[in-house]
Amino acid sequence: MGGRSVFYRICCSCCGADEPEEKTPIVSDTLLYFAQEAQRRRAEETNLWSEPHDTSHMERDDDRELYNLLQKRSKTRRGSKGYRRLSFDIHAARQERRDILGKWKMILESLGFLEESNWLLNVTSTTLYSSMKSAPEAKKLLDMLAQETSMFDNKMPAERYIFVLDRLITLDAAEDFVLKAKSYYPRELSPESESETQPQDSGPVLIKKTNESDSVMDEELGEVDEDAVLARSLD
């Protein structure tokens, strides 16, 4: 019996050595992937890239400027004077894009797209050009908005809005949108004319700057580390 016991121990030991190593569970990798995707989407929603398909953020001047600010801030000590200054610049760039998005949202809602406005304006790096049905016409309408309205504050229109206009063409609402835009945001007067008609008042400016300061603090405290997300997206 003693010999048999030794025999079984030897056999079991040999068999155990031949068993394959336990594989690392893939659950952690899957969770990490979805976490990174969620951060990427949040970064896109925060930065509102003008050319969403340009993952390098280098093709368009304003995208490149914002990206460089984010990269520079990621290498600056948090809480330092330089970090705060960069945060103000980043906030200003983002706010300018949010203001334009707000104009589009307001017009869409005035056309009756109360529930659909967020979907119509949702353009990310995963939105495919192949999904567009009337790209040339959408581009023509975007150029018209840039030339005949102040929707983009007299700057080059963001490419992301071609997708929005393409969706409106499909809904047969693009022309109505353009008419509303011309009515709500007519082409602004020249700076010389504005200075003659508008009085100078420094009071509201001081209030505005104070509000902007509070807004930057809230944004800085609540935002994710989109700098790291952007760096990972380029790897």
CSV table of C-alpha atoms in Angstrom, one decimal:
chain,number,residue,atom,x,y,z
A,1,MET,CA,0.0,0.0,0.0
A,2,GLY,CA,2.9,2.3,0.9
A,3,GLY,CA,4.4,1.7,-2.6
A,4,ARG,CA,1.1,2.4,-4.3
A,5,SER,CA,0.7,5.6,-2.3
A,6,VAL,CA,4.1,6.8,-3.5
A,7,PHE,CA,3.3,5.8,-7.1
A,8,TYR,CA,0.1,7.9,-7.0
A,9,ARG,CA,1.9,10.9,-5.6
A,10,ILE,CA,4.5,10.7,-8.3
A,11,CYS,CA,1.9,10.4,-11.1
A,12,CYS,CA,-0.2,13.2,-9.8
A,13,SER,CA,2.9,15.4,-9.5
A,14,CYS,CA,3.9,14.7,-13.1
A,15,CYS,CA,0.4,15.3,-14.4
A,16,GLY,CA,0.1,18.5,-12.5
A,17,ALA,CA,3.4,19.8,-14.1
A,18,ASP,CA,2.0,19.1,-17.6
A,19,GLU,CA,-1.2,21.2,-17.0
A,20,PRO,CA,-1.2,24.5,-19.0
A,21,GLU,CA,-0.8,27.7,-17.0
A,22,GLU,CA,-3.9,29.5,-16.1
A,23,LYS,CA,-4.7,32.3,-18.5
A,24,THR,CA,-5.0,35.9,-17.4
A,25,PRO,CA,-8.7,36.8,-17.4
A,26,ILE,CA,-9.7,39.2,-20.1
A,27,VAL,CA,-12.3,41.0,-18.0
A,28,SER,CA,-9.8,43.6,-16.8
A,29,ASP,CA,-8.6,44.4,-20.3
A,30,THR,CA,-12.2,44.8,-21.5
A,31,LEU,CA,-13.1,47.1,-18.6
A,32,LEU,CA,-9.9,49.2,-19.3
A,33,TYR,CA,-10.9,49.5,-23.0
A,34,PHE,CA,-14.4,50.7,-22.2
A,35,ALA,CA,-13.1,53.1,-19.5
A,36,GLN,CA,-10.6,54.6,-22.1
A,37,GLU,CA,-13.4,54.8,-24.7
A,38,ALA,CA,-15.6,56.7,-22.2
A,39,GLN,CA,-12.8,59.1,-21.4
A,40,ARG,CA,-12.1,59.6,-25.1
A,41,ARG,CA,-15.8,60.4,-25.8
A,42,ARG,CA,-15.9,62.8,-22.9
A,43,ALA,CA,-12.7,64.6,-24.1
A,44,GLU,CA,-14.3,64.9,-27.6
A,45,GLU,CA,-17.5,66.4,-26.1
A,46,THR,CA,-15.4,68.8,-24.0
A,47,ASN,CA,-13.0,70.0,-26.8
A,48,LEU,CA,-15.5,69.9,-29.7
A,49,TRP,CA,-12.8,69.4,-32.3
A,50,SER,CA,-13.4,71.4,-35.5
A,51,GLU,CA,-12.3,68.4,-37.6
A,52,PRO,CA,-13.3,65.4,-35.6
A,53,HIS,CA,-11.6,62.9,-37.9
A,54,ASP,CA,-8.2,64.5,-37.5
A,55,THR,CA,-7.0,62.4,-34.5
A,56,SER,CA,-3.6,64.2,-34.6
A,57,HIS,CA,-5.5,67.6,-34.1
A,58,MET,CA,-2.8,69.2,-36.3
A,59,GLU,CA,-4.6,69.8,-39.6
A,60,ARG,CA,-6.6,72.9,-38.6
A,61,ASP,CA,-5.1,75.9,-36.9
A,62,ASP,CA,-7.6,76.2,-34.0
A,63,ASP,CA,-7.5,72.5,-33.3
A,64,ARG,CA,-3.7,72.5,-33.2
A,65,GLU,CA,-3.7,75.6,-30.9
A,66,LEU,CA,-6.1,73.9,-28.4
A,67,TYR,CA,-4.2,70.6,-28.6
A,68,ASN,CA,-0.9,72.3,-28.0
A,69,LEU,CA,-2.3,74.1,-25.0
A,70,LEU,CA,-3.6,70.8,-23.5
A,71,GLN,CA,-0.2,69.2,-24.1
A,72,LYS,CA,1.6,72.1,-22.5
A,73,ARG,CA,-0.6,72.1,-19.5
A,74,SER,CA,-0.2,68.4,-19.0
A,75,LYS,CA,3.6,69.1,-18.5
A,76,THR,CA,3.0,72.0,-16.1
A,77,ARG,CA,2.7,71.6,-12.4
A,78,ARG,CA,-0.9,71.7,-11.3
A,79,GLY,CA,-1.8,74.7,-9.2
A,80,SER,CA,1.1,76.8,-10.5
A,81,LYS,CA,0.7,80.2,-12.1
A,82,GLY,CA,1.5,78.8,-15.5
A,83,TYR,CA,-1.0,76.0,-15.1
A,84,ARG,CA,-3.7,78.5,-14.2
A,85,ARG,CA,-2.9,80.7,-17.1
A,86,LEU,CA,-3.0,77.8,-19.5
A,87,SER,CA,-6.3,76.7,-18.0
A,88,PHE,CA,-7.8,80.1,-18.7
A,89,ASP,CA,-6.6,79.9,-22.3
A,90,ILE,CA,-8.1,76.4,-22.7
A,91,HIS,CA,-11.3,77.4,-21.2
A,92,ALA,CA,-11.6,80.4,-23.6
A,93,ALA,CA,-11.0,78.2,-26.6
A,94,ARG,CA,-13.6,75.6,-25.4
A,95,GLN,CA,-16.1,78.3,-24.6
A,96,GLU,CA,-15.8,79.8,-28.0
A,97,ARG,CA,-16.7,76.4,-29.5
A,98,ARG,CA,-19.6,75.9,-27.0
A,99,ASP,CA,-21.0,79.3,-27.9
A,100,ILE,CA,-21.2,78.3,-31.6
A,101,LEU,CA,-22.7,75.0,-30.7
A,102,GLY,CA,-25.3,76.8,-28.6
A,103,LYS,CA,-26.3,78.9,-31.6
A,104,TRP,CA,-26.9,75.7,-33.6
A,105,LYS,CA,-28.8,74.1,-30.8
A,106,MET,CA,-31.1,77.2,-30.3
A,107,ILE,CA,-32.0,77.3,-34.0
A,108,LEU,CA,-32.7,73.6,-34.1
A,109,GLU,CA,-35.0,73.8,-31.1
A,110,SER,CA,-36.8,76.8,-32.7
A,111,LEU,CA,-37.4,74.6,-35.7
A,112,GLY,CA,-39.1,72.0,-33.4
A,113,PHE,CA,-36.2,69.6,-32.9
A,114,LEU,CA,-36.4,69.8,-29.1
A,115,GLU,CA,-35.7,66.1,-28.5
A,116,GLU,CA,-33.5,65.6,-31.5
A,117,SER,CA,-31.1,68.5,-31.3
A,118,ASN,CA,-28.5,66.7,-29.2
A,119,TRP,CA,-28.5,63.8,-31.7
A,120,LEU,CA,-28.3,66.1,-34.7
A,121,LEU,CA,-25.3,67.9,-33.2
A,122,ASN,CA,-23.5,64.8,-32.0
A,123,VAL,CA,-20.3,64.5,-34.2
A,124,THR,CA,-17.3,62.4,-33.1
A,125,SER,CA,-14.3,60.8,-34.5
A,126,THR,CA,-16.4,57.7,-35.2
A,127,THR,CA,-18.9,59.5,-37.4
A,128,LEU,CA,-18.2,58.3,-40.9
A,129,TYR,CA,-18.0,60.4,-44.0
A,130,SER,CA,-19.5,57.5,-45.9
A,131,SER,CA,-22.7,58.0,-43.9
A,132,MET,CA,-23.3,61.3,-45.5
A,133,LYS,CA,-25.9,61.4,-48.3
A,134,SER,CA,-25.6,65.0,-49.6
A,135,ALA,CA,-22.0,66.1,-48.7
A,136,PRO,CA,-21.5,68.6,-51.6
A,137,GLU,CA,-24.8,70.4,-50.8
A,138,ALA,CA,-24.1,70.4,-47.1
A,139,LYS,CA,-20.7,72.0,-47.8
A,140,LYS,CA,-22.3,74.6,-49.9
A,141,LEU,CA,-24.8,75.5,-47.2
A,142,LEU,CA,-22.0,75.7,-44.6
A,143,ASP,CA,-20.1,78.1,-46.8
A,144,MET,CA,-23.3,80.2,-47.1
A,145,LEU,CA,-23.7,80.3,-43.3
A,146,ALA,CA,-20.1,81.4,-42.9
A,147,GLN,CA,-20.4,84.2,-45.5
A,148,GLU,CA,-23.9,85.5,-44.8
A,149,THR,CA,-24.3,85.0,-41.0
A,150,SER,CA,-22.3,85.6,-37.9
A,151,MET,CA,-22.8,81.9,-36.7
A,152,PHE,CA,-19.0,81.4,-36.7
A,153,ASP,CA,-18.0,84.9,-35.6
A,154,ASN,CA,-16.5,85.6,-39.0
A,155,LYS,CA,-14.1,82.7,-38.7
A,156,MET,CA,-13.6,79.6,-40.8
A,157,PRO,CA,-16.6,77.3,-40.1
A,158,ALA,CA,-15.9,74.0,-38.3
A,159,GLU,CA,-16.0,70.9,-40.5
A,160,ARG,CA,-18.1,69.1,-37.9
A,161,TYR,CA,-21.2,71.0,-39.0
A,162,ILE,CA,-21.1,69.6,-42.5
A,163,PHE,CA,-22.5,66.4,-40.8
A,164,VAL,CA,-25.2,68.3,-39.1
A,165,LEU,CA,-26.3,70.0,-42.3
A,166,ASP,CA,-26.3,66.7,-44.1
A,167,ARG,CA,-28.7,65.3,-41.5
A,168,LEU,CA,-30.9,68.3,-41.9
A,169,ILE,CA,-31.0,67.9,-45.7
A,170,THR,CA,-32.2,64.4,-45.2
A,171,LEU,CA,-35.0,65.8,-42.9
A,172,ASP,CA,-35.8,68.4,-45.5
A,173,ALA,CA,-35.0,71.1,-42.9
A,174,ALA,CA,-31.7,72.5,-44.1
A,175,GLU,CA,-33.1,75.5,-46.0
A,176,ASP,CA,-35.3,76.4,-43.0
A,177,PHE,CA,-32.3,76.3,-40.8
A,178,VAL,CA,-30.3,78.6,-43.0
A,179,LEU,CA,-33.2,81.1,-43.1
A,180,LYS,CA,-33.4,81.1,-39.3
A,181,ALA,CA,-29.7,81.5,-39.0
A,182,LYS,CA,-29.8,84.6,-41.3
A,183,SER,CA,-32.6,86.0,-39.2
A,184,TYR,CA,-31.2,85.3,-35.8
A,185,TYR,CA,-27.5,85.9,-36.6
A,186,PRO,CA,-27.2,88.4,-39.4
A,187,ARG,CA,-23.8,89.3,-40.7
A,188,GLU,CA,-22.2,91.7,-38.1
A,189,LEU,CA,-21.2,95.2,-38.8
A,190,SER,CA,-17.6,96.2,-39.2
A,191,PRO,CA,-15.6,96.9,-36.0
A,192,GLU,CA,-15.6,100.6,-37.0
A,193,SER,CA,-19.3,100.8,-37.3
A,194,GLU,CA,-19.8,98.9,-34.0
A,195,SER,CA,-17.5,101.3,-32.1
A,196,GLU,CA,-19.6,104.3,-33.3
A,197,THR,CA,-22.9,102.8,-32.3
A,198,GLN,CA,-22.1,101.0,-29.1
A,199,PRO,CA,-21.1,103.0,-25.9
A,200,GLN,CA,-18.0,102.0,-23.9
A,201,ASP,CA,-18.8,100.4,-20.6
A,202,SER,CA,-16.2,98.7,-18.5
A,203,GLY,CA,-18.6,97.5,-15.7
A,204,PRO,CA,-20.1,94.5,-17.4
A,205,VAL,CA,-16.6,93.5,-18.6
A,206,LEU,CA,-15.4,93.2,-15.0
A,207,ILE,CA,-18.4,91.2,-14.1
A,208,LYS,CA,-17.9,88.9,-17.1
A,209,LYS,CA,-14.2,88.3,-16.2
A,210,THR,CA,-15.2,87.4,-12.6
A,211,ASN,CA,-17.8,84.9,-13.8
A,212,GLU,CA,-15.2,83.4,-16.3
A,213,SER,CA,-12.8,83.0,-13.4
A,214,ASP,CA,-15.3,81.0,-11.4
A,215,SER,CA,-16.2,79.0,-14.4
A,216,VAL,CA,-12.6,78.0,-15.1
A,217,MET,CA,-12.2,77.0,-11.5
A,218,ASP,CA,-15.2,74.7,-11.7
A,219,GLU,CA,-14.1,73.3,-15.0
A,220,GLU,CA,-10.5,72.7,-13.7
A,221,LEU,CA,-11.7,70.9,-10.6
A,222,GLY,CA,-14.3,68.7,-12.3
A,223,GLU,CA,-12.6,67.7,-15.6
A,224,VAL,CA,-10.9,64.4,-16.3
A,225,ASP,CA,-7.3,64.2,-17.4
A,226,GLU,CA,-8.1,64.7,-21.1
A,227,ASP,CA,-4.4,65.4,-21.7
A,228,ALA,CA,-3.5,61.8,-20.9
A,229,VAL,CA,-6.5,60.5,-23.0
A,230,LEU,CA,-5.3,62.5,-26.0
A,231,ALA,CA,-1.8,61.2,-25.6
A,232,ARG,CA,-3.0,57.6,-25.4
A,233,SER,CA,-5.2,58.1,-28.5
A,234,LEU,CA,-2.2,59.0,-30.5
A,235,ASP,CA,-0.2,55.9,-29.5
